[in-house]
Coordinates of C-alpha atoms and ligand atoms in Angstrom, one line a residue:
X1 CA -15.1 -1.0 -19.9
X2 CA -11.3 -0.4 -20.1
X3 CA -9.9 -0.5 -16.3
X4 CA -6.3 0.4 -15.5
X5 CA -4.7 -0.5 -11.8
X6 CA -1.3 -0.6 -10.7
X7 CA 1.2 -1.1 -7.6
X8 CA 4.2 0.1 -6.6
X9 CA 6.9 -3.1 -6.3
X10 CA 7.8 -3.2 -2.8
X11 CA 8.5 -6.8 -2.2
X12 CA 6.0 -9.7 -1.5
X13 CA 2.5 -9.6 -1.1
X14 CA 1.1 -9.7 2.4
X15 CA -3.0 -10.8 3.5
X16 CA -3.8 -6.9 3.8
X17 CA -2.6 -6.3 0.0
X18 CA -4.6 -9.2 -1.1
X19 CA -7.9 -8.3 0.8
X20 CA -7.3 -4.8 0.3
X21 CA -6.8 -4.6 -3.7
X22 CA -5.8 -8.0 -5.8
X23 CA -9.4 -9.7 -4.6
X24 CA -11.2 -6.7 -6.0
X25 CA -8.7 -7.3 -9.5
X26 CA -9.3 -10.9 -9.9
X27 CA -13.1 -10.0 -9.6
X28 CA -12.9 -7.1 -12.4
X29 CA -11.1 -9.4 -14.6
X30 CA -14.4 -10.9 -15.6
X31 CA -16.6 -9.1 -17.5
X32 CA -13.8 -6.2 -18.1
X33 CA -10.8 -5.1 -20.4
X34 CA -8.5 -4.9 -17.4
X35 CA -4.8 -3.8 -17.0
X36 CA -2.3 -4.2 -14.5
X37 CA 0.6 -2.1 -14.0
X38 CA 3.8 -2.8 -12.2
X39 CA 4.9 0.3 -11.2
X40 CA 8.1 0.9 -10.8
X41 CA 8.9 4.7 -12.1
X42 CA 6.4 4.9 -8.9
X43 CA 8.6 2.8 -6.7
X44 CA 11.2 5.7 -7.6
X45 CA 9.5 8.1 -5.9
X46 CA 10.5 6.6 -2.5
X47 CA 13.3 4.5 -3.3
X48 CA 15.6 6.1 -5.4
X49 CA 18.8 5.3 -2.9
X50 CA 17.5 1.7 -3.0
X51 CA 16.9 1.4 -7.2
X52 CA 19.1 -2.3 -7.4
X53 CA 16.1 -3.6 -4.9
X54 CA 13.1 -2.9 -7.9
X55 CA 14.0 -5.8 -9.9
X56 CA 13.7 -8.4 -7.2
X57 CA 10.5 -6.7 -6.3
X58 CA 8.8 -6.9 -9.1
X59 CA 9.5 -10.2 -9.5
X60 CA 8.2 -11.2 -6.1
X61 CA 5.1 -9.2 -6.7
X62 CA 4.7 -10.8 -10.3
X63 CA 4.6 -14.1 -8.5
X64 CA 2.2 -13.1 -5.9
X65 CA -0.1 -11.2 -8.3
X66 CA -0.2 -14.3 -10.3
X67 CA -0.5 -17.0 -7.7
X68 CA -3.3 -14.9 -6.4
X69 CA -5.6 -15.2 -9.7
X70 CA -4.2 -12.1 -12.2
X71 CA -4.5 -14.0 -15.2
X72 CA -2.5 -12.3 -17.9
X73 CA -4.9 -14.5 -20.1
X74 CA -7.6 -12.4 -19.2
X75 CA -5.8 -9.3 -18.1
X76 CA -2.6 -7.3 -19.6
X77 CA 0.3 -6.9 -17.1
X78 CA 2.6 -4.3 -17.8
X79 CA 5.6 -2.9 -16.4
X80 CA 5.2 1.0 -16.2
X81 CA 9.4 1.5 -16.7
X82 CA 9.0 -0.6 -20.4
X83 CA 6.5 1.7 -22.0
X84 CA 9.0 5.0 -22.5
X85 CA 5.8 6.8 -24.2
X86 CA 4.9 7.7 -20.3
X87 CA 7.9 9.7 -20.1
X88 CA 7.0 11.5 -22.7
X89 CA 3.2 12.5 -21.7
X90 CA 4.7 13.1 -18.0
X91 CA 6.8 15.8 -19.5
X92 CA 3.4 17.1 -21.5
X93 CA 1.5 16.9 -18.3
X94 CA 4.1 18.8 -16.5
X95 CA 3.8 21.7 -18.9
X96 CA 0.4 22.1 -18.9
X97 CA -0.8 20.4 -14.5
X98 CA -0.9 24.3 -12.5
X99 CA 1.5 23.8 -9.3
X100 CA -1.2 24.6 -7.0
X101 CA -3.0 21.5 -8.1
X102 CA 0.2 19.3 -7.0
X103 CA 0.6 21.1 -3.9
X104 CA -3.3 21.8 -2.7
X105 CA -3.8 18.2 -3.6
X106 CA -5.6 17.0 -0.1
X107 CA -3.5 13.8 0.0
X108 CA -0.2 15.4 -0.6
X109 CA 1.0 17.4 2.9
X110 CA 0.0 14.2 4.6
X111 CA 1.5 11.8 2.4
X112 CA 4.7 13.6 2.2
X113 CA 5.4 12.8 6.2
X114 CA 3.7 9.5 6.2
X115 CA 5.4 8.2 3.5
X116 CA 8.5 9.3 5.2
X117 CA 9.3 6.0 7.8
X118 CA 11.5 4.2 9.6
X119 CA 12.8 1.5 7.9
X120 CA 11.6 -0.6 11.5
X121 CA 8.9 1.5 12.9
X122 CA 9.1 -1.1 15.8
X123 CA 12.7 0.0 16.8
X124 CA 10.6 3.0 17.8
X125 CA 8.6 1.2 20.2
X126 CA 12.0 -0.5 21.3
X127 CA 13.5 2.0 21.7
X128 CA 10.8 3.3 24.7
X129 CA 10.0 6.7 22.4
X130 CA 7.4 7.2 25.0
X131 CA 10.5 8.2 27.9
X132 CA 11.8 10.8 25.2
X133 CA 8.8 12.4 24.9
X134 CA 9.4 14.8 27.8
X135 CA 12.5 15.8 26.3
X136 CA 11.1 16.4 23.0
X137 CA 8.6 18.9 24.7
X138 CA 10.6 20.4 26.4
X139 CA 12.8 21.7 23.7
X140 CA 9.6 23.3 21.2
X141 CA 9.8 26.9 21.1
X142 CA 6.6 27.5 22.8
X143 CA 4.4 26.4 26.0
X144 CA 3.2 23.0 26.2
X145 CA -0.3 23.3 28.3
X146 CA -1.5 19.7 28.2
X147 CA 1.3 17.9 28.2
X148 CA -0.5 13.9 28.5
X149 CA -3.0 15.2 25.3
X150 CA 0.4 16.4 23.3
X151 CA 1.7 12.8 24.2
X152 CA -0.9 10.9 23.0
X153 CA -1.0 13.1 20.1
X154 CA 2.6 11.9 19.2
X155 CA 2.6 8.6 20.2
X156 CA -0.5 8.3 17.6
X157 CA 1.0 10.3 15.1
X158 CA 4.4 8.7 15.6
X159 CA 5.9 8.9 12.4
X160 CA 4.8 12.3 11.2
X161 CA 6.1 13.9 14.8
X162 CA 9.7 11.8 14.2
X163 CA 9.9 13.3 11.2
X164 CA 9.0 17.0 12.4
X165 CA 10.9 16.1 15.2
X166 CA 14.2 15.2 13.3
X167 CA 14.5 17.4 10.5
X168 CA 13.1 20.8 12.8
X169 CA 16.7 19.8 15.0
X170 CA 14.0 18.9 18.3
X171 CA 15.5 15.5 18.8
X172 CA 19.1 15.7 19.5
X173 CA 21.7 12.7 18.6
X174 CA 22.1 11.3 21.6
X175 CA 18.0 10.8 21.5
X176 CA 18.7 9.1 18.2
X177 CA 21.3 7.2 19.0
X178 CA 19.3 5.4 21.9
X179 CA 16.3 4.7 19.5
X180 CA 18.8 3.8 17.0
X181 CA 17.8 5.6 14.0
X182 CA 19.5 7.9 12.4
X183 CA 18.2 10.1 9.2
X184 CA 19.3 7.8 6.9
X185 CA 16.8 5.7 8.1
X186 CA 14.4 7.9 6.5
X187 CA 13.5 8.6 2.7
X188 CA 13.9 11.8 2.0
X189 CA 10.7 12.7 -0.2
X190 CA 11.2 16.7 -0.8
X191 CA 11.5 16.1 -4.7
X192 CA 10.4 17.6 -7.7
X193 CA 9.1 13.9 -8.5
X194 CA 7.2 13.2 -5.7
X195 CA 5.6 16.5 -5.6
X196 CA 4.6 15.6 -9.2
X197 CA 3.5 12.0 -8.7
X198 CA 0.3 12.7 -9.1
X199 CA 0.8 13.0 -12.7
X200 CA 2.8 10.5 -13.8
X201 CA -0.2 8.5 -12.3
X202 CA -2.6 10.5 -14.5
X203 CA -0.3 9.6 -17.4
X204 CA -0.7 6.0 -16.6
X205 CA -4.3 5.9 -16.8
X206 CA -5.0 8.6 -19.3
X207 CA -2.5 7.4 -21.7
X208 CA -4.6 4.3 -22.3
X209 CA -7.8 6.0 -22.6
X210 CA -8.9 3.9 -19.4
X211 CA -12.9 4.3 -18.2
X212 CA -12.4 3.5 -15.0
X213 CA -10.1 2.8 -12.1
X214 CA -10.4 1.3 -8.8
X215 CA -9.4 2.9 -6.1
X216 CA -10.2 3.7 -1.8
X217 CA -11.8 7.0 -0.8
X218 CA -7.8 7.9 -0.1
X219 CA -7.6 7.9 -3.9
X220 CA -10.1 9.2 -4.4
X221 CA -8.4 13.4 -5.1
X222 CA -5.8 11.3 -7.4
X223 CA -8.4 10.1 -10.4
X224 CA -10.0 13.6 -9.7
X225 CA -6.9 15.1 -10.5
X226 CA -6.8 12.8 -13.4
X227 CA -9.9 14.1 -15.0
X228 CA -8.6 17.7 -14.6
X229 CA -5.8 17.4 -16.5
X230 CA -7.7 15.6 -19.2
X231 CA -10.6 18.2 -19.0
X232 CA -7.3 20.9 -19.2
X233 CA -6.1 18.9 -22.1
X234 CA -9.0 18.9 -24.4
X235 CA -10.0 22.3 -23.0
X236 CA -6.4 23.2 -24.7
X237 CA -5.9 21.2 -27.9
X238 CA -8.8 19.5 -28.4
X239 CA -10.6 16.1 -27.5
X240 CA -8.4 13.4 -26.5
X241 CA -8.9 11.8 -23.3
X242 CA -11.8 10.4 -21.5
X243 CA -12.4 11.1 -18.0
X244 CA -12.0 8.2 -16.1
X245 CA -14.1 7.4 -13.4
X246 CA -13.7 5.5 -10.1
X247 CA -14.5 2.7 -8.8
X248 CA -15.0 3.0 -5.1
X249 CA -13.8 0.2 -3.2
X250 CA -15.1 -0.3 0.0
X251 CA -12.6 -3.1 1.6
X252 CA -12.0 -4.0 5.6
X253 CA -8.3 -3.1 7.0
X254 CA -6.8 -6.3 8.1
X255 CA -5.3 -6.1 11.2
X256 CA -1.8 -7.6 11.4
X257 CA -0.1 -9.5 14.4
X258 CA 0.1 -6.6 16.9
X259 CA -3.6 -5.4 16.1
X260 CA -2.3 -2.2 13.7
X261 CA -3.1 -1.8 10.3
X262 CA -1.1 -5.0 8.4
X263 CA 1.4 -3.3 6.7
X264 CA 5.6 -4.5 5.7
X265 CA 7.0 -1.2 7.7
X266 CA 5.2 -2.2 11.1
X267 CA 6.6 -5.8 10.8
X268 CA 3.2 -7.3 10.9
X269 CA 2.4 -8.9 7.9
X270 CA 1.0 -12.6 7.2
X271 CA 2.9 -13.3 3.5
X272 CA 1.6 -15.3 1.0
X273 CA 5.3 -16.8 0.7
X274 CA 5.5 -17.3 4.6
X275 CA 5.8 -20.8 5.4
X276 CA 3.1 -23.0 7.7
X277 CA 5.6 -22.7 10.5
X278 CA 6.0 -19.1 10.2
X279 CA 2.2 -18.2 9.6
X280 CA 1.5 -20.8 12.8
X281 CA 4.0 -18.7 15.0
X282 CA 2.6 -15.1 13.5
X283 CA -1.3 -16.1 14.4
X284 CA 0.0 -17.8 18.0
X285 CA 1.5 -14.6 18.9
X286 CA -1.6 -12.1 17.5
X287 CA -2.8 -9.6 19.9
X288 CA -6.2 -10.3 21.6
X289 CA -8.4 -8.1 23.8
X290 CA -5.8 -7.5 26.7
X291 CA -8.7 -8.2 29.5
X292 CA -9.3 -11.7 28.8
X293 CA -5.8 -13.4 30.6
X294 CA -7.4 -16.7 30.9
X295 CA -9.8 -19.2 29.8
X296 CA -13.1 -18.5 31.8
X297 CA -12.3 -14.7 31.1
X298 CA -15.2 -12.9 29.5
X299 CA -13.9 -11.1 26.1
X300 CA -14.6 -8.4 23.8
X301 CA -14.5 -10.0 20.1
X302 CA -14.9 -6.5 18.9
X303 CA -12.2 -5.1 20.2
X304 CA -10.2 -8.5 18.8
X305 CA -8.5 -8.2 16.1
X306 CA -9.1 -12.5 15.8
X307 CA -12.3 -12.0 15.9
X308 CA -11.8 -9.7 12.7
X309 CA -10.6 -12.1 11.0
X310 CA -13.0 -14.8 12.0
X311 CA -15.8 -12.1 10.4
X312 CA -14.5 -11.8 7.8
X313 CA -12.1 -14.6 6.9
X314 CA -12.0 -17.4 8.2
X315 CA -15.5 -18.5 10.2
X316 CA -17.9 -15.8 9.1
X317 CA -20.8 -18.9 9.2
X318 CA -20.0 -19.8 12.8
X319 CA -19.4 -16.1 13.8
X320 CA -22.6 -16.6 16.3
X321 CA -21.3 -19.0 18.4
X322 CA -17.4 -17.9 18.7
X323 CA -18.8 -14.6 19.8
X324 CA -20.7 -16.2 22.0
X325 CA -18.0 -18.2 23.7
X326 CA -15.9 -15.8 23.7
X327 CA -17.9 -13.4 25.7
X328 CA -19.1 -16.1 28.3
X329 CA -15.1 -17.0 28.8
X330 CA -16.3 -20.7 27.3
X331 CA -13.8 -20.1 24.8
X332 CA -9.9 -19.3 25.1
X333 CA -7.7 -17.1 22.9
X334 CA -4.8 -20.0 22.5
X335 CA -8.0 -22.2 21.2
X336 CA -9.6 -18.9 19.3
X337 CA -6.3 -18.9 17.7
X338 CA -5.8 -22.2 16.7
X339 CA -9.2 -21.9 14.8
X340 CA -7.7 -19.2 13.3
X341 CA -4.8 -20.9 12.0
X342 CA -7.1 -23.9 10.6
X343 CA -9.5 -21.6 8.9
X344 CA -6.6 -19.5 7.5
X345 CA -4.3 -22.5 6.6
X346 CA -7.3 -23.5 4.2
X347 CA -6.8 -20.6 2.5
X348 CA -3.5 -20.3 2.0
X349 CA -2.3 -23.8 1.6
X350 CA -3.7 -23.7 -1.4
X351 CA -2.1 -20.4 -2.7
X352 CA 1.5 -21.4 -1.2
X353 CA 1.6 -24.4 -3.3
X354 CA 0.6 -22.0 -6.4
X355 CA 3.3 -19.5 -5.2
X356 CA 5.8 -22.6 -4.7
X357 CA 4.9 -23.7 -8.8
X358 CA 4.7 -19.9 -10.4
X359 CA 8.4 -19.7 -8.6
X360 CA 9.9 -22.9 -9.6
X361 CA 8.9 -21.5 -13.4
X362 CA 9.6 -18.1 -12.9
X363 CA 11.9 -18.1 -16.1
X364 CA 8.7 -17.4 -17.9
X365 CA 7.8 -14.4 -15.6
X366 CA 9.5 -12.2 -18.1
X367 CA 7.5 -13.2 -20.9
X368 CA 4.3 -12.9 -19.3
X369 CA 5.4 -9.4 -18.7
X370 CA 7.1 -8.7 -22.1
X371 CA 3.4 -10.0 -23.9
X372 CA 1.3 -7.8 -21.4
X373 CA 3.7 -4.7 -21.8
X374 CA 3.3 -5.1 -26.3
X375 CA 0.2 -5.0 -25.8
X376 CA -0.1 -2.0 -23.6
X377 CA 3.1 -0.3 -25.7
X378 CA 0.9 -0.4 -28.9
X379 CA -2.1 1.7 -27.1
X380 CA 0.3 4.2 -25.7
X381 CA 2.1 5.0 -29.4
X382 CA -1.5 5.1 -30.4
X383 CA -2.4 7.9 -28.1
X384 CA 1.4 9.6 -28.1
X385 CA 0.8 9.8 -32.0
X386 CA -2.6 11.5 -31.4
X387 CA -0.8 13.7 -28.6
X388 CA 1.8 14.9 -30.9
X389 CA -0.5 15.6 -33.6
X390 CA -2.8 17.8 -31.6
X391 CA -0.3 19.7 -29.6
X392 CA 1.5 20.3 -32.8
X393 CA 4.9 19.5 -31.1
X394 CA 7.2 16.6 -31.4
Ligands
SF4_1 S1 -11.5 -15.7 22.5 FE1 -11.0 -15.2 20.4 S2 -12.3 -13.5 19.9 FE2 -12.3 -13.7 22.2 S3 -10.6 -12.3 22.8 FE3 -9.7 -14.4 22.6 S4 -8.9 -14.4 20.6 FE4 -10.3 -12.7 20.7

């Protein structure tokens, strides 16, 4: 079975990458015709005012994906920018995708203020949002009735109601100036390109015929679009393209340092280039359930986001007895975390030295990535000439 992945370049890898999608790639590379795409048209979407960053991203995320266990012996890794034939089928797509599709796509409204973000979410917090919030309220044109629900609404929403908040005019400058952002800080995402991203990703897996790609249940409306525009295409001009299917990956999120979903914009992230000093510091300063101060305090290892990482990580065989010590106060969370740090230093010991080799050679990163993207080039001129020849254009 032929399945197609890819990620957007956005720097080095972090734990929450690796647990949440490479683990499931290194496992599909056995037993399947697997491809890997950088993508950095996709990066675009986002980035545009940052474009001279890409390069060095891609090369950081090579490295990672490689140190990791992407094996471009078993699996081709492409660069999406190198292969000009999905230009081409984008503009095909375009013609034929209805914009009600782009625009009723469940994922899009949501994404389009999500993906909006503060270049440090945490100058936010900083910044004590929380003592603005009155201010904000008080300037909507209508009635606020529960004022304490509407709070906790934003301060859970807090990037979506910034965004509302700043481009609607309800925050005025001097707000902005004392939580120090500005709307530069933000990407501005209302583009023809975005609103059309969706397609550009259905080029990327249709135009290699792929069976199958993995993806989350947030995915999930994107593959489905996918097979509409293939069902729309051979509906039109005859049968071309499979419909892929997808593989539903089920996969835990890993908590970062302060307990929120690991991620590079909340300033959270364990990195697989991270030294042992700064992974030591990051673990030592993790957030643990805020009722147990002290040794001899009971805890609540499911509310922990150590614990998490014990389940599923690092002690999942001795799970029993740190729960068990943790509830009866036997245990403490500076010796909790120091069994983190052991357990998680096994793992990525290993993987920095990897990381530390792959980068001392990283002159041969572009020929790992020249190889993969022949390969993938040859498949889409393949289905490009078929394209052409049924639309009867070009
Ligand atoms: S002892 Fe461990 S599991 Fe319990 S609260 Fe502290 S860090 Fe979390």
């Amino acid at each position: 079975m032929r399945v197609l992945s890819g990620m957007r370049p956005t720097g080095r890898l972090h734990l929450g990458h690796y647990f949440g999608v490479i683990k499931n790639w290194v496992e599909l590379q056995e037993g399947h015709e697997t491809f890997f795409m950088v993508a950095d048209w996709h990066a675009l979407t986002t980035a545009y005012k940052k474009s001279e960053e890409i390069p060095k991203n891609v090369e950081e995320m090579l490295i990672d994906w490689i140190a990791l266990g992407i094996d471009p012996n078993k699996s081709v890794i492409f660069q999406q920018s190198k292969v000009k034939e999905h230009a081409e089928l984008f503009l095909i797509f375009s013609m034929i995708t209805p914009k009600s599709w782009l625009e009723w796509n469940p994922t899009y409204k949501d994404t389009k203020y999500n993906i909006l973000k503060l270049v440090d979410l945490d100058l936010m917090f900083k910044g004590g949002l929380r003592d603005h919030v009155k201010t904000f309220v008080a300037k909507l044109p209508y009635k606020v009735e529960d004022f304490e629900a509407l709070e906790e609404h934003l301060l859970d929403n807090i990037t979506e109601a910034l965004i509302h908040a700043l481009f609607e005019g309800y925050l005025d400058k001097e707000i902005l100036k004392e939580l120090n952002v500005s709307k530069r800080d933000f990407y501005d995402t209302d583009t023809y390109g975005f609103l059309g991203y969706p397609v550009l990703q259905a080029v990327d897996i249709l135009i290699y015929k792929a069976e199958a790609v993995p993806v989350g249940e947030d995915q999930l409306p994107h593959v489905e679009l996918s097979r509409e525009i293939a069902r729309r295409f051979n509906g039109l001009y005859g049968d071309t393209f499979p419909e892929p299917q997808a593989l539903l990956t089920e996969t835990p999120r890993l908590p970062g340092t302060d307990g929120r979903k690991m991620s590079k914009s909340y300033n959270n992230a364990i990195y697989f280039a991270d030294t042992e000093e700064e992974v030591r510091k990051k673990v030592m300063s993790f957030f643990t359930d805020p009722q147990k101060l002290r040794k001899g305090d009971p805890g609540r290892p499911h509310l922990c986001p150590v614990f998490f990482y014990h389940k599923f990580l690092t002690y999942p065989y001795r799970l029993e007895e740190i729960e068990n010590d943790c509830k009866s106060g036997k245990l403490g969370c500076v010796d909790c975390k120091r069994l983190m740090l052991e357990g998680l230093e096994n793992l990525l010991k290993p993987l920095r030295e990897r990381r530390e080799e792959i980068y001392k050679n990283k002159r041969n990163l572009p020929d790992i990535i020249e190889s993969g993207t022949k390969k993938a080039r040859e498949i889409a001129i393949k289905t490009m000439e078929e394209v052409r020849q049924k639309l009867k254009v070009g």
